[in-house]
Coordinates of C-alpha atoms in Angstrom, one line a residue:
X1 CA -56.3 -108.6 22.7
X2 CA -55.2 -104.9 23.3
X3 CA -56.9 -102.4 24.3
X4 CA -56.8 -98.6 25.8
X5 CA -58.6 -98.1 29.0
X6 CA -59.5 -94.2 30.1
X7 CA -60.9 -93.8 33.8
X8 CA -59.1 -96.0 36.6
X9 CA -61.3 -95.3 39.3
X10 CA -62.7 -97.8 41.8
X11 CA -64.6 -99.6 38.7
X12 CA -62.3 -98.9 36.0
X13 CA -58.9 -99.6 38.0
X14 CA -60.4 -103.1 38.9
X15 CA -61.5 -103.7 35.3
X16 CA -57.6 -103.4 34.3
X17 CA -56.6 -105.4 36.7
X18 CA -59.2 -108.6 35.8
X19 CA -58.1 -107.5 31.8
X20 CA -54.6 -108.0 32.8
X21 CA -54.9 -111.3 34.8
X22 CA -56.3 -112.4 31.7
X23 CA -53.5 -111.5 29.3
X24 CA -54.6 -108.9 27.5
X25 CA -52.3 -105.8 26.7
X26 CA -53.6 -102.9 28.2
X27 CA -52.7 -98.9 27.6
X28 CA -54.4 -96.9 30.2
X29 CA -54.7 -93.0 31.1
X30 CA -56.4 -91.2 34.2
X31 CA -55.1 -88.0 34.9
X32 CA -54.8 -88.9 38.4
X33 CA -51.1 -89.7 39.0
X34 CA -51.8 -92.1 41.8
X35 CA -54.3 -93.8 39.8
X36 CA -51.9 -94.4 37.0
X37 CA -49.0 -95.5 39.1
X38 CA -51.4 -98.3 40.4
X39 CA -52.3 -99.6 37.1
X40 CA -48.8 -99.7 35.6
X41 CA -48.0 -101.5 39.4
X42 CA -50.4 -104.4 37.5
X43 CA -49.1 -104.3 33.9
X44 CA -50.5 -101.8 32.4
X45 CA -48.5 -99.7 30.0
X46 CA -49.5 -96.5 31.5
X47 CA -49.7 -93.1 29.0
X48 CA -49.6 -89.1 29.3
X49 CA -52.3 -88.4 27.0
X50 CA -55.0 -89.5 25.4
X51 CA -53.1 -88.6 21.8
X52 CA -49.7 -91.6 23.4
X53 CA -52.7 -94.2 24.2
X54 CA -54.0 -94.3 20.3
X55 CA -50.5 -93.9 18.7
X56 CA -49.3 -96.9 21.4
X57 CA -52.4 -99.2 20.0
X58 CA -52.4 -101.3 16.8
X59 CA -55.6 -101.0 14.2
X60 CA -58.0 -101.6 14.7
X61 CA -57.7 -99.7 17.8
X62 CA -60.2 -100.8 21.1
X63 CA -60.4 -98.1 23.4
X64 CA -62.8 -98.7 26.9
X65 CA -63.7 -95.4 28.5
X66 CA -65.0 -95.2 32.2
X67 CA -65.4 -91.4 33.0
X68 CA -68.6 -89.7 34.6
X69 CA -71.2 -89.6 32.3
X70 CA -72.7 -86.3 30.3
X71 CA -69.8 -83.7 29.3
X72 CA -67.1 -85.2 30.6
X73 CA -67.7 -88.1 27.6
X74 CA -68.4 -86.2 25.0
X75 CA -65.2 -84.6 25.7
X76 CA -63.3 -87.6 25.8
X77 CA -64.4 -88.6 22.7
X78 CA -63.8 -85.4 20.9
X79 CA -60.0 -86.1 22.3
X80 CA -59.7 -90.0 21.3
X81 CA -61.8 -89.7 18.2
X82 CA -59.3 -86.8 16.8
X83 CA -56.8 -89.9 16.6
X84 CA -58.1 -92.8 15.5
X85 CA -59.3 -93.9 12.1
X86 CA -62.2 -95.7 10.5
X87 CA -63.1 -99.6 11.9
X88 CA -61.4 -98.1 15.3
X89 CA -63.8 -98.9 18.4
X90 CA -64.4 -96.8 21.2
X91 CA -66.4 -98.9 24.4
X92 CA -68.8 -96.2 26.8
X93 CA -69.1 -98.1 29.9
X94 CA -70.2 -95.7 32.4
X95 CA -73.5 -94.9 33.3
X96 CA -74.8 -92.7 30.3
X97 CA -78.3 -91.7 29.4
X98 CA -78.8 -94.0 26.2
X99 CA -80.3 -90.8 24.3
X100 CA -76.7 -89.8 24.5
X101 CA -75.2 -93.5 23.7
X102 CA -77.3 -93.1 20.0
X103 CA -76.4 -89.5 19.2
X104 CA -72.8 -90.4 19.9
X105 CA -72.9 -93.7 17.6
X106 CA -74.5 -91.8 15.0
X107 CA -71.6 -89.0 15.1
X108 CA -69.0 -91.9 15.5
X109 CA -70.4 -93.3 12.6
X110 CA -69.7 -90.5 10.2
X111 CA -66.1 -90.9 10.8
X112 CA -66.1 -94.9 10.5
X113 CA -65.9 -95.2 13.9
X114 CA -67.5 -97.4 15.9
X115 CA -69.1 -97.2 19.1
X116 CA -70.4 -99.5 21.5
X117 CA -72.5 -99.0 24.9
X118 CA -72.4 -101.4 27.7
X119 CA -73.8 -100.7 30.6
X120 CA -71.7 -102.4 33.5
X121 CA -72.6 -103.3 37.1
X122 CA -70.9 -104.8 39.8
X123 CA -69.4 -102.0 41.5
X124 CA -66.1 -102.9 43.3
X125 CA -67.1 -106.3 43.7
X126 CA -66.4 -106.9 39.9
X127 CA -62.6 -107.5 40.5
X128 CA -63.6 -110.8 42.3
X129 CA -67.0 -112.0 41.2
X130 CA -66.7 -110.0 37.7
X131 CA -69.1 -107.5 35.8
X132 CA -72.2 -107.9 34.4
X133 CA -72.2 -106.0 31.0
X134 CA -75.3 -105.4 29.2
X135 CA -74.2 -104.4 25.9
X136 CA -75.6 -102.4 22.7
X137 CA -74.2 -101.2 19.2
X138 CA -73.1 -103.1 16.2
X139 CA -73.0 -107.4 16.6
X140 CA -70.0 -107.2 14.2
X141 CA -68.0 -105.1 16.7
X142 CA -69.6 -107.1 19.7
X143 CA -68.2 -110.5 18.3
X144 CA -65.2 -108.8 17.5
X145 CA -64.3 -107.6 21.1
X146 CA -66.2 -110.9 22.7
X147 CA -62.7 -111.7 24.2
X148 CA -62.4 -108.7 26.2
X149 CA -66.2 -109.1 27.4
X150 CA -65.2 -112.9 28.5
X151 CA -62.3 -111.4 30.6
X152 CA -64.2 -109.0 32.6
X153 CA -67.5 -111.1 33.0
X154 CA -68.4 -114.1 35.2
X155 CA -70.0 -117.2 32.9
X156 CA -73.1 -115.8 31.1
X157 CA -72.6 -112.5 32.9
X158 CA -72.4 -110.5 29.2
X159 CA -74.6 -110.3 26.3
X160 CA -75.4 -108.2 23.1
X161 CA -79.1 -107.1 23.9
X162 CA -79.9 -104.6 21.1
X163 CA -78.4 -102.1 18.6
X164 CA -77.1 -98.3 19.5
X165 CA -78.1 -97.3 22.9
X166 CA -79.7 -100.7 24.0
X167 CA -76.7 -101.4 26.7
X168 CA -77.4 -98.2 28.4
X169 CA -81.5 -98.8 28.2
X170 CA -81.0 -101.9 30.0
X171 CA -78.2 -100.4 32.8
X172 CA -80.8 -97.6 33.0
X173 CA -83.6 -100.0 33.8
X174 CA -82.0 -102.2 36.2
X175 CA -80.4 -99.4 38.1
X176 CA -84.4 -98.3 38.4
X177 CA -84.6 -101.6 39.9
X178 CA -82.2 -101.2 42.2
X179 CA -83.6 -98.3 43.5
X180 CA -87.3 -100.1 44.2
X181 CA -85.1 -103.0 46.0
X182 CA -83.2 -101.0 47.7
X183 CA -86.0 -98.9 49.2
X184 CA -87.9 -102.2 50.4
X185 CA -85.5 -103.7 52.2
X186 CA -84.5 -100.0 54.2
X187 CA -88.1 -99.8 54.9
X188 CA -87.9 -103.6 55.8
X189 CA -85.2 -103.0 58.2
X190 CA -86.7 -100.0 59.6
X191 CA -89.6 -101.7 61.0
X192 CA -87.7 -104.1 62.2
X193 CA -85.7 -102.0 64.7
X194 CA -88.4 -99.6 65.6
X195 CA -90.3 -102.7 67.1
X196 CA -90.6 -103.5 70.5
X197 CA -88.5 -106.7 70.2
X198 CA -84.9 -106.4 70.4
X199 CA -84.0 -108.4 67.1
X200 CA -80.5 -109.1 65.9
X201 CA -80.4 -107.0 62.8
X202 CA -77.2 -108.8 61.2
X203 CA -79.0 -112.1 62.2
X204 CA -82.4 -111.5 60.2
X205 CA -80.5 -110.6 57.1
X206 CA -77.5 -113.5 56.9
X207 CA -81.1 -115.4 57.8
X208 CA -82.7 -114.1 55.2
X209 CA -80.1 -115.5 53.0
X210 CA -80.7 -118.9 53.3
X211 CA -83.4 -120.1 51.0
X212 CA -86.0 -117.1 51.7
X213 CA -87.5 -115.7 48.6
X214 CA -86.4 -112.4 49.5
X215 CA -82.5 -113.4 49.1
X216 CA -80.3 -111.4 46.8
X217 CA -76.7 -110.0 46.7
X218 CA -78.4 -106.5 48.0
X219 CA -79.5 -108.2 51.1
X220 CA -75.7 -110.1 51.8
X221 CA -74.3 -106.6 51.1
X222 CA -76.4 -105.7 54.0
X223 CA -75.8 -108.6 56.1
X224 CA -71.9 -107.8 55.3
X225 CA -73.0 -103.6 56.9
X226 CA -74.7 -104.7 59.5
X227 CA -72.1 -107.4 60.8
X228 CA -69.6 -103.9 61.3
X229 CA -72.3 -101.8 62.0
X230 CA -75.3 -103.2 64.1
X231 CA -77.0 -100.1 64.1
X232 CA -75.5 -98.5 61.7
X233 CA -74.6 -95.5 64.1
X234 CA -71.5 -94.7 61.8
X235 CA -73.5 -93.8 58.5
X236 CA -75.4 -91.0 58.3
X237 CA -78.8 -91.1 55.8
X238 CA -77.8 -88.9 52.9
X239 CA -78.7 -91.1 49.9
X240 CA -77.5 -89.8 46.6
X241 CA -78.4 -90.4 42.9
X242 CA -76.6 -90.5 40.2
X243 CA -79.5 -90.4 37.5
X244 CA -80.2 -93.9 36.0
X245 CA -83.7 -94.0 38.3
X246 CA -84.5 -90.3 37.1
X247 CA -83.8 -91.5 33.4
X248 CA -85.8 -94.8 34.0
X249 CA -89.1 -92.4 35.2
X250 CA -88.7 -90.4 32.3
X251 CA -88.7 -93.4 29.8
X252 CA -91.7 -94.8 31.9
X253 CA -93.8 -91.5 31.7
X254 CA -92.8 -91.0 28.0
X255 CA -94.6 -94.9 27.5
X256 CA -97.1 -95.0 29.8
X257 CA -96.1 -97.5 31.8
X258 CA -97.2 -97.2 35.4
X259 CA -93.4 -97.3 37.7
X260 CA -94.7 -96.4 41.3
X261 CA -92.0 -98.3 43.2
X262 CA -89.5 -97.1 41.3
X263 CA -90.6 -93.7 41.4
X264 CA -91.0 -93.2 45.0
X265 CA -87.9 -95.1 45.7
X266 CA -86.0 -92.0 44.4
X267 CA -88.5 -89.3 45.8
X268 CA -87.6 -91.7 49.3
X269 CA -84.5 -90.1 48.5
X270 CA -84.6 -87.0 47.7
X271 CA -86.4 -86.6 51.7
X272 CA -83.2 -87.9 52.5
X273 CA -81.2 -84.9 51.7
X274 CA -83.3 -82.3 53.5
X275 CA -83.2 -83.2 57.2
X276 CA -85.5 -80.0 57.7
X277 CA -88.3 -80.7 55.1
X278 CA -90.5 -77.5 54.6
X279 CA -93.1 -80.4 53.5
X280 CA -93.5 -82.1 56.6
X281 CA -93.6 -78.8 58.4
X282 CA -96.5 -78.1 56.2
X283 CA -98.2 -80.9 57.1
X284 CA -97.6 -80.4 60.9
X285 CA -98.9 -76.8 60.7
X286 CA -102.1 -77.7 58.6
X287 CA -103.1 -80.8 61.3
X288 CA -102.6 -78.1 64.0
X289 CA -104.7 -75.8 62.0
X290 CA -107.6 -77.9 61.1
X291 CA -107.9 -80.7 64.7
X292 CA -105.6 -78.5 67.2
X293 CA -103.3 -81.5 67.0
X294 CA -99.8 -80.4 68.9
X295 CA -96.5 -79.5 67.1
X296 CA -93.0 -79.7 67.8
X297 CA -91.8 -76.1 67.8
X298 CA -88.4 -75.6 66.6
X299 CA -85.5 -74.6 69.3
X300 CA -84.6 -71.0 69.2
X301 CA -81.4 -70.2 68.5

């Protein structure tokens, strides 16, 4: 198949490259020069403008966006939808609140346009080991483009899970997953070096990975940290977010369903941006307060 491909950063470059390996034609644009250079390096036909990319694809045109989700898609599509024509599809796989993936289908959809969500993961590991892709939107279009989804997956690593939106539900909910996971095996791994034995940290996980029921890719990503970094003395513990486990909260509260894990797994994170938290500071001053228990004053400056 062909298809256009806007967004070649870490994810998206990759997902070119596995595209390409596989055949398919490929027009891609990033308004990063360097970027573009390194796709056309692969095969790509690289393009100036989003207006080149549709006029260099046949009908029905594919085009695959990967660009930071929120404005910068809706102004994407407002660009690429300007210049293409009814039966044309248009693929959203970034990390975008599903709310969003339905009011763009719906606004697609006036114009004949369709538009399909797909939540991908796999990170920059997908080049090798290829992309899991949850994907929502029409099942005509999904057939239609099952080559493409083929290429860039492993064996059953893709599947149409629901109509408008659905992809990004289930990208949203796994990435809530990954939050809890996450969060257990830092806290895991904490206790195991504050302890008074001196335990091999790398060991314990590439351990762990050998028929223990707490095995995963998570925990061989770690094993693969710790063998560079024992200690991890070179990584300092900032932990962003980039919204999915906010989302997947919202969707919980707005159901009812009870999400602690989850929940606490991204406050866990938000402690980690404030080195100084005026919480704990609280609670040091009221334990003082109430049981005369000693403080830590801060260093004058």
């Amino acid at each position: 198949m062909e298809i256009g491909f806007i967004g070649l950063g870490r994810m998206g470059g990759n997902m070119v490259e596995r595209l390409l390996r596989d055949h398919h034609r490929v027009v891609a644009y990033d308004p990063n020069a360097e970027a573009s250079a390194a796709a056309s390096s692969k095969g790509a036909l690289t393009v100036k403008d989003l207006s080149e990319l549709t006029s260099k694809l046949k009908s029905p045109r594919v085009a695959w966006i990967m660009v930071p989700s929120g404005q910068p898609v809706d102004d994407t599509l407002a660009k690429l939808s300007a210049n293409m024509q009814a039966n044309d599809i248009i693929i959203d796989g970034g990390n975008s609140n599903f709310h969003d993936s339905v009011r763009r289908y719906e606004a697609l959809k006036q114009k004949g346009i369709q538009f399909m969500d797909v939540g991908t993961s796999g990170g920059i590991w997908g080049l090798e080991k290829g992309y899991c892709m949850m994907i929502g939107g029409n099942a005509e279009s999904f057939k239609f483009l099952e080559p493409i989804f083929k290429s860039l997956a492993p064996a059953d690593g893709y599947a149409h899970v629901g109509g408008p939106g659905a992809g990004h539900f289930v990208k949203m909910v796994h990435n809530g997953i990954e939050y809890g996971m996450m969060q257990a095996y830092g806290e895991g791994f904490d206790i195991l070096q504050a302890c008074d034995y001196s335990f091999d940290l790398h060991q314990i996980a590439k351990l762990w990975n050998h028929a223990s029921v707490v095995r995963s890719w998570l925990l061989e990503l770690a094993e693969n940290a710790l063998s560079k970094d024992p200690k991890l003395e070179n990584i300092q513990g900032y932990v962003q977010d980039s919204g999915e486990g906010r989302w997947t909260i919202l969707e919980a509260m707005h159901k009812d369903v009870p999400a602690p894990v989850i929940t606490l797994s991204l406050f866990a994170r938000f402690y980690s941006r404030r080195p100084e938290s005026f919480t704990h500071k609280m609670l040091a001053a009221l334990r003082s307060e109430f049981g005369g228990h000693a403080v830590k004053r801060a260093s004058a400056e």
